[in-house]
């Protein structure tokens, strides 16, 4: 730990010093019912980005998450600002205030220590990605995620807020530039060039990865999305809304880890979620066995994609209609003063958002196959040849969506298109 | 003056206190050669927004501009933050550093006093709008404005800067939200609704103004542009680049008054300049007399519009090519790694910028005819019927450009289109 950082009041905690910290912090101690003498502590962070401790007493529980001043990637060390904890806490609090059903409560935040104390999302919650690999259906997932996305995006956009408030938020999250740059690099740049940390299921996908790097049409599209990602402050987005940032049971859906949050294009969140569901879809053939051919599960995933968009669309437009006479400055009531015109404006807005979501979703798919960070959906397929086959279908599908996204008029058309890349 | 403001160190100056201020301010005193005992002071502000003093000694000159905490509009008082002086000074300094030939030098800035000391742009410089009304040709205007726009926009965009630096700038200018909101209101909202301060050449244009307020297609387009204006932080734009913000001689072009500066869409500046030239074009018939039918001058204006865009396009792409291996993060060299691909990317970028410019330019035209603030080009046509006839042609032209902007492939096509609305 650098001396300068210690001077700013930061020290990285271990289990012993964590107990001392909790004892000195009423907001955390209270959550444990004040029973602090026999705490059970379990470190569950993946060790790469953050320390994550589950702390339990006989009267309660908390999760304590502390950011470290680096991330570790592919065996190398990569410095990364601890300030991401501040943006994670801020986004959890903002989004939690808008959608408390699907965002864990923050009990305590210590900026100097880069430390968040928050709700322990108890078993049987598991990471959605693991549930998708296991073939578990979540009947409320689409409904819950549509609710989360509609509320967090609508209420942080100009459809609901004044320009003044909007620009305050934009300025605040501009400081999270380092995290944004990481996304720019790993999503919009590295997969399209020969980058040090890129990898793919070699040798099977070597030519596919090379084809991505040589695809001029794809590079023109990704440039447009990259600029939009950086320049367009449409709403406070989660910034990393893949299936590893969602914890689920059949009854509950909890969105975690918004450390990449910033004011960006709404489609980046929607696309991340839908794109990762499509990756899960294409990975299923690699998980099929004699006991379960996964065909029914693939259909459930497709249905979830369809429902997620359609429910999001409905909920978002419902919020718009409900708040059309509020403080939002994008569509003033005296101008958009009849229901036909407002309906046309909404249709135009949602179509543009749909195409954005498809573009960003496809970009997120591509980077998971030929970029630095892969997904367990595919990684857990042991047979490399089989894995490559699944990945190639997903990659080809993503490329075609990225290039042709403006031609899709409904999510149903996208589903048909996705299915056309499946071996079924 | 409110007590709170005085406490913050602000006091509005008059001629006597200005002399005291200059004597106590070395950066200003030096520009007057230290000869401070026989200063000539002339107040030339329009009295609505700011005090502007020209201060001369026998050894030099300065302009001292002080922002007041309000603007006066249509006989009413409208509070307006003095902090606009900070953004004006910041933008003058930033743009001046990028394009010193066309931006007046700032000698001194006093934030508490909202006071800028800057170069006196001496006669025979006049406001371009007045030159256009007088029918004066400025052979270097297109070249100079293309140079100004290319440099200020390119060098403050992601084509030249890292995301980190870009987001710092965005955050800084988010604070200029009050000025942005004023633009949103007067350009993108009020002309499309029944707003208190709207006016038009009545009764001649009453039905035309009403038609604007009832034009659903127009309202859908203006909504898109309004959102882009607020959300898209593409470059540090001047924010008010009409022909009243430009001082000219036949040899010199100086851009002043960037108090609306913020990170916004480049097309807003380019459109403001081109749109105001088109307004000047349509006003010429109202200034024609037996001595001068203005036909040749109208052709010169059209040629200036054509040259401004084409020269801007060339200079901007030249800068891009020159700096393509620099720090700009939008198009990384290892991705856009062959000249054919880079050329395609540039073509796509410039086409989008062209359509943005046409849209914003048309919006700026419309608001000058049916909104609050009109232009002297038309206002100085005494015969209301003749004025209305000129304005109607401009309005109809602007509406058609706003709706059909994406169909134009070159500025020459736009010129032909503009001419088709002329009575010649």
Short mmCIF file of C-alpha atoms in Angstrom, two decimals, chain B residues 25-238:
data_model
loop_
_atom_site.label_atom_id
_atom_site.label_comp_id
_atom_site.label_asym_id
_atom_site.label_seq_id
_atom_site.Cartn_x
_atom_site.Cartn_y
_atom_site.Cartn_z
CA UNK B 25 -5.10 45.81 -11.80
CA UNK B 26 -1.63 45.54 -13.36
CA UNK B 27 -2.76 43.27 -16.22
CA UNK B 28 -5.13 45.98 -17.41
CA UNK B 29 -2.96 48.98 -16.53
CA UNK B 30 -0.10 47.52 -18.57
CA UNK B 31 -2.29 47.25 -21.68
CA UNK B 32 -2.89 50.98 -21.38
CA UNK B 33 0.86 51.61 -21.16
CA UNK B 34 0.45 52.71 -17.58
CA UNK B 35 -0.97 56.01 -18.86
CA UNK B 36 -4.01 56.04 -16.64
CA UNK B 37 -4.61 59.69 -15.94
CA UNK B 38 -6.48 60.62 -19.10
CA UNK B 39 -8.49 57.55 -20.02
CA UNK B 40 -11.30 57.70 -22.55
CA UNK B 41 -14.15 55.41 -21.55
CA UNK B 42 -17.16 54.53 -23.65
CA UNK B 43 -19.94 52.16 -22.64
CA UNK B 44 -21.06 50.17 -25.68
CA UNK B 45 -22.98 47.25 -24.17
CA UNK B 46 -26.53 47.00 -25.39
CA UNK B 47 -27.54 47.45 -21.77
CA UNK B 48 -29.51 44.24 -21.78
CA UNK B 49 -26.97 41.67 -20.72
CA UNK B 50 -23.68 43.19 -19.77
CA UNK B 51 -21.75 46.39 -19.34
CA UNK B 52 -19.08 46.70 -22.01
CA UNK B 53 -16.56 49.51 -21.67
CA UNK B 54 -14.01 50.51 -24.27
CA UNK B 55 -11.11 52.02 -22.37
CA UNK B 56 -8.38 53.92 -24.21
CA UNK B 57 -5.24 55.78 -23.19
CA UNK B 58 -2.75 57.41 -25.52
CA UNK B 59 -0.71 54.22 -25.27
CA UNK B 60 -3.21 51.39 -25.60
CA UNK B 61 -6.71 50.06 -25.18
CA UNK B 62 -8.77 47.36 -23.48
CA UNK B 63 -12.35 46.25 -23.38
CA UNK B 64 -13.79 45.59 -19.94
CA UNK B 65 -16.94 43.49 -19.88
CA UNK B 66 -18.93 42.92 -16.70
CA UNK B 67 -21.85 40.52 -16.43
CA UNK B 68 -24.90 41.58 -14.44
CA UNK B 69 -27.06 39.13 -12.52
CA UNK B 70 -29.91 39.35 -15.01
CA UNK B 71 -30.76 39.82 -18.63
CA UNK B 72 -33.44 42.20 -19.77
CA UNK B 73 -35.81 40.90 -22.35
CA UNK B 74 -38.85 42.47 -23.96
CA UNK B 75 -39.14 45.07 -21.25
CA UNK B 76 -39.11 42.53 -18.44
CA UNK B 77 -36.41 41.44 -16.07
CA UNK B 78 -35.00 37.90 -16.27
CA UNK B 79 -32.50 36.78 -13.63
CA UNK B 80 -29.38 35.24 -15.09
CA UNK B 81 -26.30 33.97 -13.35
CA UNK B 82 -23.21 36.18 -13.41
CA UNK B 83 -21.19 32.98 -13.61
CA UNK B 84 -21.68 33.12 -17.37
CA UNK B 85 -18.68 35.51 -17.32
CA UNK B 86 -16.55 32.66 -16.00
CA UNK B 87 -17.59 30.40 -18.85
CA UNK B 88 -17.14 33.16 -21.38
CA UNK B 89 -13.61 33.82 -20.13
CA UNK B 90 -12.82 30.11 -19.98
CA UNK B 91 -14.06 29.52 -23.52
CA UNK B 92 -12.27 32.59 -24.88
CA UNK B 93 -9.05 31.34 -23.33
CA UNK B 94 -9.50 27.76 -24.50
CA UNK B 95 -10.61 28.63 -28.02
CA UNK B 96 -8.08 31.47 -28.19
CA UNK B 97 -5.32 29.01 -27.42
CA UNK B 98 -6.51 26.87 -30.33
CA UNK B 99 -7.25 29.65 -32.81
CA UNK B 100 -5.67 32.94 -31.74
CA UNK B 101 -6.23 34.55 -35.15
CA UNK B 102 -9.98 34.65 -34.65
CA UNK B 103 -10.51 34.93 -30.88
CA UNK B 104 -9.74 38.11 -28.88
CA UNK B 105 -7.08 37.78 -26.23
CA UNK B 106 -8.17 37.77 -22.57
CA UNK B 107 -5.91 39.98 -20.48
CA UNK B 108 -7.60 39.58 -17.12
CA UNK B 109 -10.47 37.73 -15.48
CA UNK B 110 -12.00 38.46 -12.08
CA UNK B 111 -14.51 35.79 -11.17
CA UNK B 112 -15.90 37.53 -8.09
CA UNK B 113 -16.55 40.65 -10.14
CA UNK B 114 -17.75 38.68 -13.24
CA UNK B 115 -15.34 40.88 -15.13
CA UNK B 116 -13.30 40.17 -18.24
CA UNK B 117 -10.55 42.44 -19.56
CA UNK B 118 -9.84 41.65 -23.17
CA UNK B 119 -8.57 42.96 -26.47
CA UNK B 120 -10.41 45.92 -27.89
CA UNK B 121 -11.44 44.85 -31.40
CA UNK B 122 -10.78 48.20 -33.02
CA UNK B 123 -12.54 49.85 -35.97
CA UNK B 124 -13.09 49.29 -38.80
CA UNK B 125 -14.28 45.98 -37.26
CA UNK B 126 -18.06 45.87 -37.14
CA UNK B 127 -20.54 43.20 -36.15
CA UNK B 128 -20.90 40.84 -39.12
CA UNK B 129 -24.68 41.03 -39.01
CA UNK B 130 -24.49 44.77 -39.62
CA UNK B 131 -22.10 44.22 -42.50
CA UNK B 132 -24.49 41.71 -44.04
CA UNK B 133 -27.36 44.17 -43.74
CA UNK B 134 -25.20 46.83 -45.38
CA UNK B 135 -24.39 44.47 -48.22
CA UNK B 136 -20.64 44.33 -47.62
CA UNK B 137 -18.68 41.38 -48.98
CA UNK B 138 -16.06 39.76 -46.74
CA UNK B 139 -13.84 37.72 -49.04
CA UNK B 140 -12.06 35.92 -46.20
CA UNK B 141 -15.07 35.25 -43.98
CA UNK B 142 -15.66 31.65 -45.08
CA UNK B 143 -11.97 30.80 -44.82
CA UNK B 144 -11.67 32.36 -41.38
CA UNK B 145 -14.84 30.86 -39.92
CA UNK B 146 -13.97 27.44 -41.34
CA UNK B 147 -10.60 27.77 -39.63
CA UNK B 148 -12.19 28.83 -36.33
CA UNK B 149 -14.82 26.10 -36.34
CA UNK B 150 -12.45 23.35 -37.45
CA UNK B 151 -9.86 24.16 -34.80
CA UNK B 152 -12.12 24.89 -31.84
CA UNK B 153 -14.33 21.86 -32.48
CA UNK B 154 -11.70 19.32 -33.49
CA UNK B 155 -9.29 20.09 -30.67
CA UNK B 156 -11.96 19.89 -27.99
CA UNK B 157 -13.39 16.59 -29.23
CA UNK B 158 -12.56 12.95 -28.64
CA UNK B 159 -10.84 12.93 -32.02
CA UNK B 160 -7.99 14.77 -30.31
CA UNK B 161 -8.42 14.25 -26.56
CA UNK B 162 -8.39 11.35 -24.16
CA UNK B 163 -11.66 10.44 -22.49
CA UNK B 164 -10.20 11.54 -19.17
CA UNK B 165 -9.49 15.07 -20.37
CA UNK B 166 -12.78 15.20 -22.24
CA UNK B 167 -14.81 14.29 -19.17
CA UNK B 168 -12.98 16.93 -17.12
CA UNK B 169 -14.09 19.55 -19.61
CA UNK B 170 -17.63 18.20 -19.72
CA UNK B 171 -17.88 18.34 -15.92
CA UNK B 172 -16.55 21.91 -15.80
CA UNK B 173 -19.06 23.25 -18.31
CA UNK B 174 -22.00 21.31 -16.84
CA UNK B 175 -22.05 24.20 -14.38
CA UNK B 176 -23.11 26.50 -17.20
CA UNK B 177 -26.50 24.77 -17.11
CA UNK B 178 -28.47 27.96 -16.65
CA UNK B 179 -27.27 29.32 -19.98
CA UNK B 180 -27.94 25.98 -21.66
CA UNK B 181 -31.48 26.01 -20.30
CA UNK B 182 -32.03 29.45 -21.78
CA UNK B 183 -31.05 28.11 -25.19
CA UNK B 184 -33.24 25.06 -24.72
CA UNK B 185 -36.17 27.29 -23.97
CA UNK B 186 -35.79 29.91 -26.68
CA UNK B 187 -34.53 27.64 -29.49
CA UNK B 188 -36.10 24.24 -28.89
CA UNK B 189 -39.26 24.92 -26.89
CA UNK B 190 -40.93 28.31 -27.03
CA UNK B 191 -41.29 28.58 -30.84
CA UNK B 192 -43.28 25.32 -30.80
CA UNK B 193 -45.80 26.37 -28.15
CA UNK B 194 -47.81 29.41 -27.15
CA UNK B 195 -45.13 31.15 -25.08
CA UNK B 196 -45.37 34.52 -23.43
CA UNK B 197 -42.49 36.19 -25.24
CA UNK B 198 -43.00 34.74 -28.70
CA UNK B 199 -43.64 37.27 -31.36
CA UNK B 200 -43.79 37.48 -35.12
CA UNK B 201 -44.50 40.07 -37.78
CA UNK B 202 -48.19 40.28 -37.06
CA UNK B 203 -50.71 39.91 -38.53
CA UNK B 204 -48.88 38.71 -41.63
CA UNK B 205 -47.17 35.74 -40.00
CA UNK B 206 -49.77 34.86 -37.36
CA UNK B 207 -50.94 31.82 -39.30
CA UNK B 208 -47.37 30.78 -40.04
CA UNK B 209 -46.46 30.89 -36.35
CA UNK B 210 -49.60 28.95 -35.54
CA UNK B 211 -48.67 26.39 -38.21
CA UNK B 212 -45.29 25.86 -36.53
CA UNK B 213 -47.03 25.19 -33.24
CA UNK B 214 -49.30 22.68 -34.95
CA UNK B 215 -46.71 20.86 -37.05
CA UNK B 216 -46.30 17.43 -35.49
CA UNK B 217 -43.53 16.36 -37.84
CA UNK B 218 -41.55 19.48 -36.95
CA UNK B 219 -42.12 18.86 -33.24
CA UNK B 220 -40.78 15.33 -33.49
CA UNK B 221 -37.64 16.58 -35.20
CA UNK B 222 -37.08 19.40 -32.73
CA UNK B 223 -37.42 16.95 -29.82
CA UNK B 224 -34.63 14.86 -31.25
CA UNK B 225 -32.39 17.91 -31.66
CA UNK B 226 -33.23 19.20 -28.18
CA UNK B 227 -32.22 15.91 -26.59
CA UNK B 228 -29.03 15.87 -28.62
CA UNK B 229 -28.29 19.45 -27.57
CA UNK B 230 -28.55 18.51 -23.90
CA UNK B 231 -27.14 15.00 -23.91
CA UNK B 232 -24.36 14.93 -26.48
CA UNK B 233 -21.02 16.25 -25.20
CA UNK B 234 -19.17 16.17 -28.51
CA UNK B 235 -16.95 19.26 -28.24
CA UNK B 236 -16.62 22.60 -26.45
CA UNK B 237 -18.98 24.67 -28.56
CA UNK B 238 -19.31 28.46 -28.59
#
